[in-house]
Amino acid sequence: MACMKLGSKSDAFQRQGQAWFCATGLPSDIIVEVGDMSFHLHKFPLLSRSGVMERLIAEASEEGDEKSCINLPDIPGGPKTFEFVAKFCYGVKLELTASNVVYLRCAAEHLEMTEEHGEGNLISQTETFLNQVVLRNWKDSLRALQTCDDILTYADELQITKRCIESLAMKASTDPNLFGWPITEHGGPMQSPGGSVLWNGISTGARPKNSSIDWWYEDVSTLSFPLYKRLIAVMESRGIRQEVISGSLTSYARKYLPVLNRHQVVNDSSSRLEPVGLGAMVSEEEQRFLLEDIDRLLPMQKGLVPTKFLFGLLRTAMILRASSSCISNLERRIGMQLDQATVEDLLMPNFSYSMETLYNVDCVQRILEHFLAMDQITGGASPCSVDDGQLIGSPSLTPITMVAKLIDGYLAEVAPDVNLKLPKFQALAASVPDYSRPLDDGLYRAIDIYLKSHPWLGESEREQLCRLMDCQKLSLEACTHAAQNERLPLRVVVQVLFFEQLQLRTSIAGCFLVSDNLDGSRQLRSGVAGSSEGGWTTAVRENQVLKVGMDHMRMRVCELEKECLTMRQEIEKLGRVKGSSAWENVSKKLGLKMKSQMCSAQEGSVSKQKNGNGKNRHGKHKKTFTPDPEA
């Protein structure tokens, strides 16, 4: 730390208990009381340097007291500062540093230690040191600003606080590469004790070069929050980028909100300056005020703050019972960048007194609504097409597709909660637009888990829940699982089987089209190039193999249509059959037929793979059966 030496005499002050004595060989003729400390001094050194002391001594002498006693209750810095003032008046050696110059400057102003009472008085000395040394150095400016907390009123009157803040803001917003400052490392051999860079052994007052934009985050986090807020405001006025300001606020919050650093060693302070005037944030009220202020300071802009950190702030706000506006702002911030979140982030415990559910589903619902509203504003919410499970459309649809997958994963995690009501589960699942889900496998998984965890749901409630998913958007694996899922309503299983059959017919039709195109192209090549007899024989053989395969696939399709027709007839009989025993018999029959159908579909797929290439010219299929929507 930079310093300036004052005075030349040896120290003649001695302390005895709560009293200081100046051993000059002459008995003291004045006692100055400062707080709980007494200073036994002499009148002349004091009155020759201070206008206040001159008046007080004169008033005490008029009263006729042999040994004057003066009380100074309001001197900035208290007894410790007055000790330095007294030594300065006696010409004793002392050092001005960044840690004591603010106290001495304010005390000198309070005691009127101007040039009228002696050349090179304490006001001019401290002002010179502040302007020419302290404010030119990052570390010294920071330390001086920290000391302003104890005497903030005096420091503000003398503009010391403002000058320190502006000095720090200017240095934080300046690129050191522009000035070619010498490259040194913190604590290196070429660095002065005050943290300034040494150039040929001379202190330049410049901070060490560091290419990272966050080099000053840890230093300014040692300030009390009122001073820190003032520093941030000045930095913003100087045009420092919002992402840099947000990074500093994030660093400050992580340091003083213990809930955000559950796994961090709290008492590790060996590598940083201790905060002055802030202390440990042990009070919930202090932490709540700090969190609400940080929320007000953070810019409302997407991507400036990590999503995981915002979720941490939101959890902390709920624990500390922060204001509703603070919680709402944090939810809105998260909603703006929900596509960057993970399922683990969304799993926020329910801190309400009612404890209706294990996780705060209502909060996630509000966050999703904020995201969808922002997506509408940015024009991201527009229809798109789906081809083989892949989105085709505007790149702006990617975030909403990620959010749809995120919400489906979250629903699967909260579905086992027996206290999660069906309307709340449905509302969250239905909030995601249909076009944002290329596949409904994730939603089907969440619905299946919910049905398993809530076996008491009635048939109508199960059907209502299953309407959330589109059976046409299930993959082959999901269809296979759903066709054998006893928890699903019967009509949902029938729909799954029907659409699975439809997909099979579509695949077969595609094979026919490829076969016809292949046959035509071979004829064209044969007519143009005049292929050899051996090549023609090979083509005929391949065509025969493909024909056999297609005939076999056609037979399987006919069998599937018959099975579906039989199942429809059985379902229609359900309306006329009464009694539980009759229902059980029909259910058994349907169960056997479903399994038979699944096996047939799988055999047809294997047959298709074995007879993959060749040519065929068969006619169209018979008309496909479409089940009654009411079935």
mmCIF file with all atom_site columns, C-alpha atoms in Angstrom, residues 241-407:
data_model
loop_
_atom_site.group_PDB
_atom_site.id
_atom_site.type_symbol
_atom_site.label_atom_id
_atom_site.label_alt_id
_atom_site.label_comp_id
_atom_site.label_asym_id
_atom_site.label_entity_id
_atom_site.label_seq_id
_atom_site.pdbx_PDB_ins_code
_atom_site.Cartn_x
_atom_site.Cartn_y
_atom_site.Cartn_z
_atom_site.occupancy
_atom_site.B_iso_or_equiv
_atom_site.pdbx_formal_charge
_atom_site.auth_seq_id
_atom_site.auth_comp_id
_atom_site.auth_asym_id
_atom_site.auth_atom_id
_atom_site.pdbx_PDB_model_num
ATOM 1   C CA . ARG A 1 241 ? -21.662 -3.162  -20.958 1.00 0.00 ? 241 ARG A CA 1
ATOM 2   C CA . GLN A 1 242 ? -24.717 -4.674  -19.300 1.00 0.00 ? 242 GLN A CA 1
ATOM 3   C CA . GLU A 1 243 ? -23.256 -8.185  -19.310 1.00 0.00 ? 243 GLU A CA 1
ATOM 4   C CA . VAL A 1 244 ? -20.256 -6.919  -17.318 1.00 0.00 ? 244 VAL A CA 1
ATOM 5   C CA . ILE A 1 245 ? -22.508 -5.204  -14.768 1.00 0.00 ? 245 ILE A CA 1
ATOM 6   C CA . SER A 1 246 ? -24.649 -8.355  -14.502 1.00 0.00 ? 246 SER A CA 1
ATOM 7   C CA . GLY A 1 247 ? -21.553 -10.475 -13.957 1.00 0.00 ? 247 GLY A CA 1
ATOM 8   C CA . SER A 1 248 ? -20.457 -8.260  -11.060 1.00 0.00 ? 248 SER A CA 1
ATOM 9   C CA . LEU A 1 249 ? -23.921 -8.402  -9.465  1.00 0.00 ? 249 LEU A CA 1
ATOM 10  C CA . THR A 1 250 ? -23.900 -12.174 -9.815  1.00 0.00 ? 250 THR A CA 1
ATOM 11  C CA . SER A 1 251 ? -20.514 -12.395 -8.122  1.00 0.00 ? 251 SER A CA 1
ATOM 12  C CA . TYR A 1 252 ? -21.656 -10.122 -5.282  1.00 0.00 ? 252 TYR A CA 1
ATOM 13  C CA . ALA A 1 253 ? -24.838 -12.128 -4.687  1.00 0.00 ? 253 ALA A CA 1
ATOM 14  C CA . ARG A 1 254 ? -22.975 -15.437 -4.612  1.00 0.00 ? 254 ARG A CA 1
ATOM 15  C CA . LYS A 1 255 ? -20.673 -14.042 -1.942  1.00 0.00 ? 255 LYS A CA 1
ATOM 16  C CA . TYR A 1 256 ? -23.299 -12.772 0.481   1.00 0.00 ? 256 TYR A CA 1
ATOM 17  C CA . LEU A 1 257 ? -26.297 -15.081 -0.026  1.00 0.00 ? 257 LEU A CA 1
ATOM 18  C CA . PRO A 1 258 ? -25.338 -18.331 1.726   1.00 0.00 ? 258 PRO A CA 1
ATOM 19  C CA . VAL A 1 259 ? -28.184 -20.323 0.154   1.00 0.00 ? 259 VAL A CA 1
ATOM 20  C CA . LEU A 1 260 ? -26.555 -19.856 -3.275  1.00 0.00 ? 260 LEU A CA 1
ATOM 21  C CA . ASN A 1 261 ? -23.277 -21.350 -2.039  1.00 0.00 ? 261 ASN A CA 1
ATOM 22  C CA . ARG A 1 262 ? -24.396 -24.358 -0.076  1.00 0.00 ? 262 ARG A CA 1
ATOM 23  C CA . HIS A 1 263 ? -21.295 -26.376 -0.986  1.00 0.00 ? 263 HIS A CA 1
ATOM 24  C CA . GLN A 1 264 ? -18.789 -23.525 -0.686  1.00 0.00 ? 264 GLN A CA 1
ATOM 25  C CA . VAL A 1 265 ? -16.523 -23.034 2.290   1.00 0.00 ? 265 VAL A CA 1
ATOM 26  C CA . VAL A 1 266 ? -18.033 -20.030 4.028   1.00 0.00 ? 266 VAL A CA 1
ATOM 27  C CA . ASN A 1 267 ? -15.092 -18.970 6.204   1.00 0.00 ? 267 ASN A CA 1
ATOM 28  C CA . ASP A 1 268 ? -12.446 -19.028 3.476   1.00 0.00 ? 268 ASP A CA 1
ATOM 29  C CA . SER A 1 269 ? -11.294 -15.405 3.485   1.00 0.00 ? 269 SER A CA 1
ATOM 30  C CA . SER A 1 270 ? -7.546  -15.844 3.278   1.00 0.00 ? 270 SER A CA 1
ATOM 31  C CA . SER A 1 271 ? -7.344  -14.797 -0.367  1.00 0.00 ? 271 SER A CA 1
ATOM 32  C CA . ARG A 1 272 ? -9.471  -11.657 -0.293  1.00 0.00 ? 272 ARG A CA 1
ATOM 33  C CA . LEU A 1 273 ? -9.938  -8.383  1.527   1.00 0.00 ? 273 LEU A CA 1
ATOM 34  C CA . GLU A 1 274 ? -12.443 -8.473  4.359   1.00 0.00 ? 274 GLU A CA 1
ATOM 35  C CA . PRO A 1 275 ? -15.559 -6.386  3.689   1.00 0.00 ? 275 PRO A CA 1
ATOM 36  C CA . VAL A 1 276 ? -15.699 -3.166  5.629   1.00 0.00 ? 276 VAL A CA 1
ATOM 37  C CA . GLY A 1 277 ? -19.037 -2.193  7.139   1.00 0.00 ? 277 GLY A CA 1
ATOM 38  C CA . LEU A 1 278 ? -20.885 -5.217  5.722   1.00 0.00 ? 278 LEU A CA 1
ATOM 39  C CA . GLY A 1 279 ? -19.943 -8.157  7.865   1.00 0.00 ? 279 GLY A CA 1
ATOM 40  C CA . ALA A 1 280 ? -21.479 -11.589 7.630   1.00 0.00 ? 280 ALA A CA 1
ATOM 41  C CA . MET A 1 281 ? -24.993 -11.681 6.256   1.00 0.00 ? 281 MET A CA 1
ATOM 42  C CA . VAL A 1 282 ? -26.481 -13.688 9.117   1.00 0.00 ? 282 VAL A CA 1
ATOM 43  C CA . SER A 1 283 ? -29.864 -12.015 9.270   1.00 0.00 ? 283 SER A CA 1
ATOM 44  C CA . GLU A 1 284 ? -32.618 -13.265 6.967   1.00 0.00 ? 284 GLU A CA 1
ATOM 45  C CA . GLU A 1 285 ? -33.931 -9.727  6.748   1.00 0.00 ? 285 GLU A CA 1
ATOM 46  C CA . GLU A 1 286 ? -30.550 -8.437  5.525   1.00 0.00 ? 286 GLU A CA 1
ATOM 47  C CA . GLN A 1 287 ? -30.347 -11.208 2.958   1.00 0.00 ? 287 GLN A CA 1
ATOM 48  C CA . ARG A 1 288 ? -33.886 -10.507 1.765   1.00 0.00 ? 288 ARG A CA 1
ATOM 49  C CA . PHE A 1 289 ? -33.151 -6.793  1.309   1.00 0.00 ? 289 PHE A CA 1
ATOM 50  C CA . LEU A 1 290 ? -29.934 -7.626  -0.526  1.00 0.00 ? 290 LEU A CA 1
ATOM 51  C CA . LEU A 1 291 ? -31.691 -10.049 -2.865  1.00 0.00 ? 291 LEU A CA 1
ATOM 52  C CA . GLU A 1 292 ? -34.478 -7.590  -3.661  1.00 0.00 ? 292 GLU A CA 1
ATOM 53  C CA . ASP A 1 293 ? -31.941 -4.834  -4.383  1.00 0.00 ? 293 ASP A CA 1
ATOM 54  C CA . ILE A 1 294 ? -29.936 -7.126  -6.676  1.00 0.00 ? 294 ILE A CA 1
ATOM 55  C CA . ASP A 1 295 ? -33.131 -7.990  -8.532  1.00 0.00 ? 295 ASP A CA 1
ATOM 56  C CA . ARG A 1 296 ? -33.808 -4.284  -9.067  1.00 0.00 ? 296 ARG A CA 1
ATOM 57  C CA . LEU A 1 297 ? -30.253 -3.684  -10.308 1.00 0.00 ? 297 LEU A CA 1
ATOM 58  C CA . LEU A 1 298 ? -30.143 -6.625  -12.743 1.00 0.00 ? 298 LEU A CA 1
ATOM 59  C CA . PRO A 1 299 ? -31.031 -5.599  -16.311 1.00 0.00 ? 299 PRO A CA 1
ATOM 60  C CA . MET A 1 300 ? -34.212 -7.233  -17.661 1.00 0.00 ? 300 MET A CA 1
ATOM 61  C CA . GLN A 1 301 ? -32.506 -8.756  -20.667 1.00 0.00 ? 301 GLN A CA 1
ATOM 62  C CA . LYS A 1 302 ? -32.153 -12.305 -21.934 1.00 0.00 ? 302 LYS A CA 1
ATOM 63  C CA . GLY A 1 303 ? -28.855 -14.121 -21.586 1.00 0.00 ? 303 GLY A CA 1
ATOM 64  C CA . LEU A 1 304 ? -27.048 -11.674 -19.283 1.00 0.00 ? 304 LEU A CA 1
ATOM 65  C CA . VAL A 1 305 ? -27.273 -13.931 -16.231 1.00 0.00 ? 305 VAL A CA 1
ATOM 66  C CA . PRO A 1 306 ? -26.863 -17.748 -16.189 1.00 0.00 ? 306 PRO A CA 1
ATOM 67  C CA . THR A 1 307 ? -30.196 -19.544 -15.973 1.00 0.00 ? 307 THR A CA 1
ATOM 68  C CA . LYS A 1 308 ? -29.015 -21.771 -13.155 1.00 0.00 ? 308 LYS A CA 1
ATOM 69  C CA . PHE A 1 309 ? -28.088 -18.706 -11.096 1.00 0.00 ? 309 PHE A CA 1
ATOM 70  C CA . LEU A 1 310 ? -31.534 -17.189 -11.686 1.00 0.00 ? 310 LEU A CA 1
ATOM 71  C CA . PHE A 1 311 ? -33.142 -20.382 -10.422 1.00 0.00 ? 311 PHE A CA 1
ATOM 72  C CA . GLY A 1 312 ? -30.911 -20.148 -7.358  1.00 0.00 ? 312 GLY A CA 1
ATOM 73  C CA . LEU A 1 313 ? -32.078 -16.584 -6.749  1.00 0.00 ? 313 LEU A CA 1
ATOM 74  C CA . LEU A 1 314 ? -35.690 -17.670 -7.151  1.00 0.00 ? 314 LEU A CA 1
ATOM 75  C CA . ARG A 1 315 ? -35.329 -20.491 -4.615  1.00 0.00 ? 315 ARG A CA 1
ATOM 76  C CA . THR A 1 316 ? -33.618 -18.116 -2.209  1.00 0.00 ? 316 THR A CA 1
ATOM 77  C CA . ALA A 1 317 ? -36.382 -15.529 -2.673  1.00 0.00 ? 317 ALA A CA 1
ATOM 78  C CA . MET A 1 318 ? -38.983 -18.160 -1.806  1.00 0.00 ? 318 MET A CA 1
ATOM 79  C CA . ILE A 1 319 ? -37.072 -19.288 1.279   1.00 0.00 ? 319 ILE A CA 1
ATOM 80  C CA . LEU A 1 320 ? -36.544 -15.728 2.512   1.00 0.00 ? 320 LEU A CA 1
ATOM 81  C CA . ARG A 1 321 ? -40.176 -14.738 1.763   1.00 0.00 ? 321 ARG A CA 1
ATOM 82  C CA . ALA A 1 322 ? -39.125 -11.964 -0.604  1.00 0.00 ? 322 ALA A CA 1
ATOM 83  C CA . SER A 1 323 ? -41.690 -9.569  -2.024  1.00 0.00 ? 323 SER A CA 1
ATOM 84  C CA . SER A 1 324 ? -44.106 -10.796 -4.659  1.00 0.00 ? 324 SER A CA 1
ATOM 85  C CA . SER A 1 325 ? -42.715 -8.313  -7.183  1.00 0.00 ? 325 SER A CA 1
ATOM 86  C CA . CYS A 1 326 ? -39.200 -9.707  -6.678  1.00 0.00 ? 326 CYS A CA 1
ATOM 87  C CA . ILE A 1 327 ? -40.389 -13.294 -7.197  1.00 0.00 ? 327 ILE A CA 1
ATOM 88  C CA . SER A 1 328 ? -42.425 -12.264 -10.239 1.00 0.00 ? 328 SER A CA 1
ATOM 89  C CA . ASN A 1 329 ? -39.424 -10.494 -11.781 1.00 0.00 ? 329 ASN A CA 1
ATOM 90  C CA . LEU A 1 330 ? -37.225 -13.542 -11.299 1.00 0.00 ? 330 LEU A CA 1
ATOM 91  C CA . GLU A 1 331 ? -39.865 -15.795 -12.874 1.00 0.00 ? 331 GLU A CA 1
ATOM 92  C CA . ARG A 1 332 ? -40.055 -13.426 -15.839 1.00 0.00 ? 332 ARG A CA 1
ATOM 93  C CA . ARG A 1 333 ? -36.267 -13.429 -16.221 1.00 0.00 ? 333 ARG A CA 1
ATOM 94  C CA . ILE A 1 334 ? -36.199 -17.236 -16.210 1.00 0.00 ? 334 ILE A CA 1
ATOM 95  C CA . GLY A 1 335 ? -39.099 -17.382 -18.650 1.00 0.00 ? 335 GLY A CA 1
ATOM 96  C CA . MET A 1 336 ? -37.142 -15.284 -21.138 1.00 0.00 ? 336 MET A CA 1
ATOM 97  C CA . GLN A 1 337 ? -34.433 -17.983 -21.331 1.00 0.00 ? 337 GLN A CA 1
ATOM 98  C CA . LEU A 1 338 ? -36.308 -21.127 -20.298 1.00 0.00 ? 338 LEU A CA 1
ATOM 99  C CA . ASP A 1 339 ? -34.850 -23.034 -23.246 1.00 0.00 ? 339 ASP A CA 1
ATOM 100 C CA . GLN A 1 340 ? -31.469 -22.903 -21.447 1.00 0.00 ? 340 GLN A CA 1
ATOM 101 C CA . ALA A 1 341 ? -32.781 -24.620 -18.293 1.00 0.00 ? 341 ALA A CA 1
ATOM 102 C CA . THR A 1 342 ? -32.607 -28.265 -17.254 1.00 0.00 ? 342 THR A CA 1
ATOM 103 C CA . VAL A 1 343 ? -35.161 -30.514 -15.571 1.00 0.00 ? 343 VAL A CA 1
ATOM 104 C CA . GLU A 1 344 ? -33.099 -30.332 -12.383 1.00 0.00 ? 344 GLU A CA 1
ATOM 105 C CA . ASP A 1 345 ? -33.457 -26.551 -12.390 1.00 0.00 ? 345 ASP A CA 1
ATOM 106 C CA . LEU A 1 346 ? -37.240 -26.805 -12.580 1.00 0.00 ? 346 LEU A CA 1
ATOM 107 C CA . LEU A 1 347 ? -37.505 -29.174 -9.632  1.00 0.00 ? 347 LEU A CA 1
ATOM 108 C CA . MET A 1 348 ? -38.027 -26.437 -7.049  1.00 0.00 ? 348 MET A CA 1
ATOM 109 C CA . PRO A 1 349 ? -39.416 -27.624 -3.708  1.00 0.00 ? 349 PRO A CA 1
ATOM 110 C CA . ASN A 1 350 ? -42.705 -26.185 -2.561  1.00 0.00 ? 350 ASN A CA 1
ATOM 111 C CA . PHE A 1 351 ? -41.919 -23.825 0.323   1.00 0.00 ? 351 PHE A CA 1
ATOM 112 C CA . SER A 1 352 ? -45.531 -22.796 0.950   1.00 0.00 ? 352 SER A CA 1
ATOM 113 C CA . TYR A 1 353 ? -47.169 -23.553 4.270   1.00 0.00 ? 353 TYR A CA 1
ATOM 114 C CA . SER A 1 354 ? -49.916 -25.620 2.648   1.00 0.00 ? 354 SER A CA 1
ATOM 115 C CA . MET A 1 355 ? -47.404 -28.088 1.105   1.00 0.00 ? 355 MET A CA 1
ATOM 116 C CA . GLU A 1 356 ? -50.008 -29.325 -1.344  1.00 0.00 ? 356 GLU A CA 1
ATOM 117 C CA . THR A 1 357 ? -47.395 -30.765 -3.676  1.00 0.00 ? 357 THR A CA 1
ATOM 118 C CA . LEU A 1 358 ? -43.780 -31.776 -3.300  1.00 0.00 ? 358 LEU A CA 1
ATOM 119 C CA . TYR A 1 359 ? -42.634 -29.456 -6.091  1.00 0.00 ? 359 TYR A CA 1
ATOM 120 C CA . ASN A 1 360 ? -43.777 -25.946 -6.961  1.00 0.00 ? 360 ASN A CA 1
ATOM 121 C CA . VAL A 1 361 ? -45.718 -26.758 -10.120 1.00 0.00 ? 361 VAL A CA 1
ATOM 122 C CA . ASP A 1 362 ? -47.543 -23.408 -10.093 1.00 0.00 ? 362 ASP A CA 1
ATOM 123 C CA . CYS A 1 363 ? -44.233 -21.552 -10.349 1.00 0.00 ? 363 CYS A CA 1
ATOM 124 C CA . VAL A 1 364 ? -43.171 -23.631 -13.361 1.00 0.00 ? 364 VAL A CA 1
ATOM 125 C CA . GLN A 1 365 ? -46.549 -22.936 -14.947 1.00 0.00 ? 365 GLN A CA 1
ATOM 126 C CA . ARG A 1 366 ? -46.010 -19.176 -14.580 1.00 0.00 ? 366 ARG A CA 1
ATOM 127 C CA . ILE A 1 367 ? -42.465 -19.410 -15.943 1.00 0.00 ? 367 ILE A CA 1
ATOM 128 C CA . LEU A 1 368 ? -43.751 -21.335 -18.978 1.00 0.00 ? 368 LEU A CA 1
ATOM 129 C CA . GLU A 1 369 ? -46.420 -18.705 -19.579 1.00 0.00 ? 369 GLU A CA 1
ATOM 130 C CA . HIS A 1 370 ? -43.750 -15.982 -19.565 1.00 0.00 ? 370 HIS A CA 1
ATOM 131 C CA . PHE A 1 371 ? -41.727 -17.967 -22.109 1.00 0.00 ? 371 PHE A CA 1
ATOM 132 C CA . LEU A 1 372 ? -44.708 -18.509 -24.396 1.00 0.00 ? 372 LEU A CA 1
ATOM 133 C CA . ALA A 1 373 ? -45.641 -14.829 -24.202 1.00 0.00 ? 373 ALA A CA 1
ATOM 134 C CA . MET A 1 374 ? -42.087 -13.844 -25.140 1.00 0.00 ? 374 MET A CA 1
ATOM 135 C CA . ASP A 1 375 ? -42.094 -16.440 -27.929 1.00 0.00 ? 375 ASP A CA 1
ATOM 136 C CA . GLN A 1 376 ? -45.244 -14.897 -29.361 1.00 0.00 ? 376 GLN A CA 1
ATOM 137 C CA . ILE A 1 377 ? -43.694 -11.421 -29.280 1.00 0.00 ? 377 ILE A CA 1
ATOM 138 C CA . THR A 1 378 ? -40.520 -12.560 -31.046 1.00 0.00 ? 378 THR A CA 1
ATOM 139 C CA . GLY A 1 379 ? -42.559 -14.389 -33.696 1.00 0.00 ? 379 GLY A CA 1
ATOM 140 C CA . GLY A 1 380 ? -41.238 -17.813 -32.772 1.00 0.00 ? 380 GLY A CA 1
ATOM 141 C CA . ALA A 1 381 ? -44.669 -19.357 -32.295 1.00 0.00 ? 381 ALA A CA 1
ATOM 142 C CA . SER A 1 382 ? -45.673 -20.328 -35.815 1.00 0.00 ? 382 SER A CA 1
ATOM 143 C CA . PRO A 1 383 ? -46.714 -23.699 -37.240 1.00 0.00 ? 383 PRO A CA 1
ATOM 144 C CA . CYS A 1 384 ? -44.127 -26.040 -38.623 1.00 0.00 ? 384 CYS A CA 1
ATOM 145 C CA . SER A 1 385 ? -44.082 -29.426 -40.298 1.00 0.00 ? 385 SER A CA 1
ATOM 146 C CA . VAL A 1 386 ? -42.716 -32.637 -38.880 1.00 0.00 ? 386 VAL A CA 1
ATOM 147 C CA . ASP A 1 387 ? -40.860 -35.184 -40.998 1.00 0.00 ? 387 ASP A CA 1
ATOM 148 C CA . ASP A 1 388 ? -39.633 -38.407 -39.346 1.00 0.00 ? 388 ASP A CA 1
ATOM 149 C CA . GLY A 1 389 ? -39.580 -36.738 -35.964 1.00 0.00 ? 389 GLY A CA 1
ATOM 150 C CA . GLN A 1 390 ? -37.576 -33.738 -37.192 1.00 0.00 ? 390 GLN A CA 1
ATOM 151 C CA . LEU A 1 391 ? -38.826 -30.149 -37.232 1.00 0.00 ? 391 LEU A CA 1
ATOM 152 C CA . ILE A 1 392 ? -38.915 -28.435 -40.618 1.00 0.00 ? 392 ILE A CA 1
ATOM 153 C CA . GLY A 1 393 ? -39.387 -24.696 -40.455 1.00 0.00 ? 393 GLY A CA 1
ATOM 154 C CA . SER A 1 394 ? -37.945 -21.554 -38.994 1.00 0.00 ? 394 SER A CA 1
ATOM 155 C CA . PRO A 1 395 ? -34.804 -21.890 -36.829 1.00 0.00 ? 395 PRO A CA 1
ATOM 156 C CA . SER A 1 396 ? -36.597 -19.729 -34.253 1.00 0.00 ? 396 SER A CA 1
ATOM 157 C CA . LEU A 1 397 ? -38.729 -22.752 -33.387 1.00 0.00 ? 397 LEU A CA 1
ATOM 158 C CA . THR A 1 398 ? -35.777 -24.557 -31.859 1.00 0.00 ? 398 THR A CA 1
ATOM 159 C CA . PRO A 1 399 ? -36.137 -22.927 -28.387 1.00 0.00 ? 399 PRO A CA 1
ATOM 160 C CA . ILE A 1 400 ? -39.819 -23.825 -28.076 1.00 0.00 ? 400 ILE A CA 1
ATOM 161 C CA . THR A 1 401 ? -39.066 -27.406 -29.126 1.00 0.00 ? 401 THR A CA 1
ATOM 162 C CA . MET A 1 402 ? -36.421 -27.587 -26.390 1.00 0.00 ? 402 MET A CA 1
ATOM 163 C CA . VAL A 1 403 ? -38.893 -26.178 -23.870 1.00 0.00 ? 403 VAL A CA 1
ATOM 164 C CA . ALA A 1 404 ? -41.505 -28.757 -24.892 1.00 0.00 ? 404 ALA A CA 1
ATOM 165 C CA . LYS A 1 405 ? -39.004 -31.543 -24.232 1.00 0.00 ? 405 LYS A CA 1
ATOM 166 C CA . LEU A 1 406 ? -38.044 -29.877 -20.948 1.00 0.00 ? 406 LEU A CA 1
ATOM 167 C CA . ILE A 1 407 ? -41.648 -29.660 -19.732 1.00 0.00 ? 407 ILE A CA 1
#
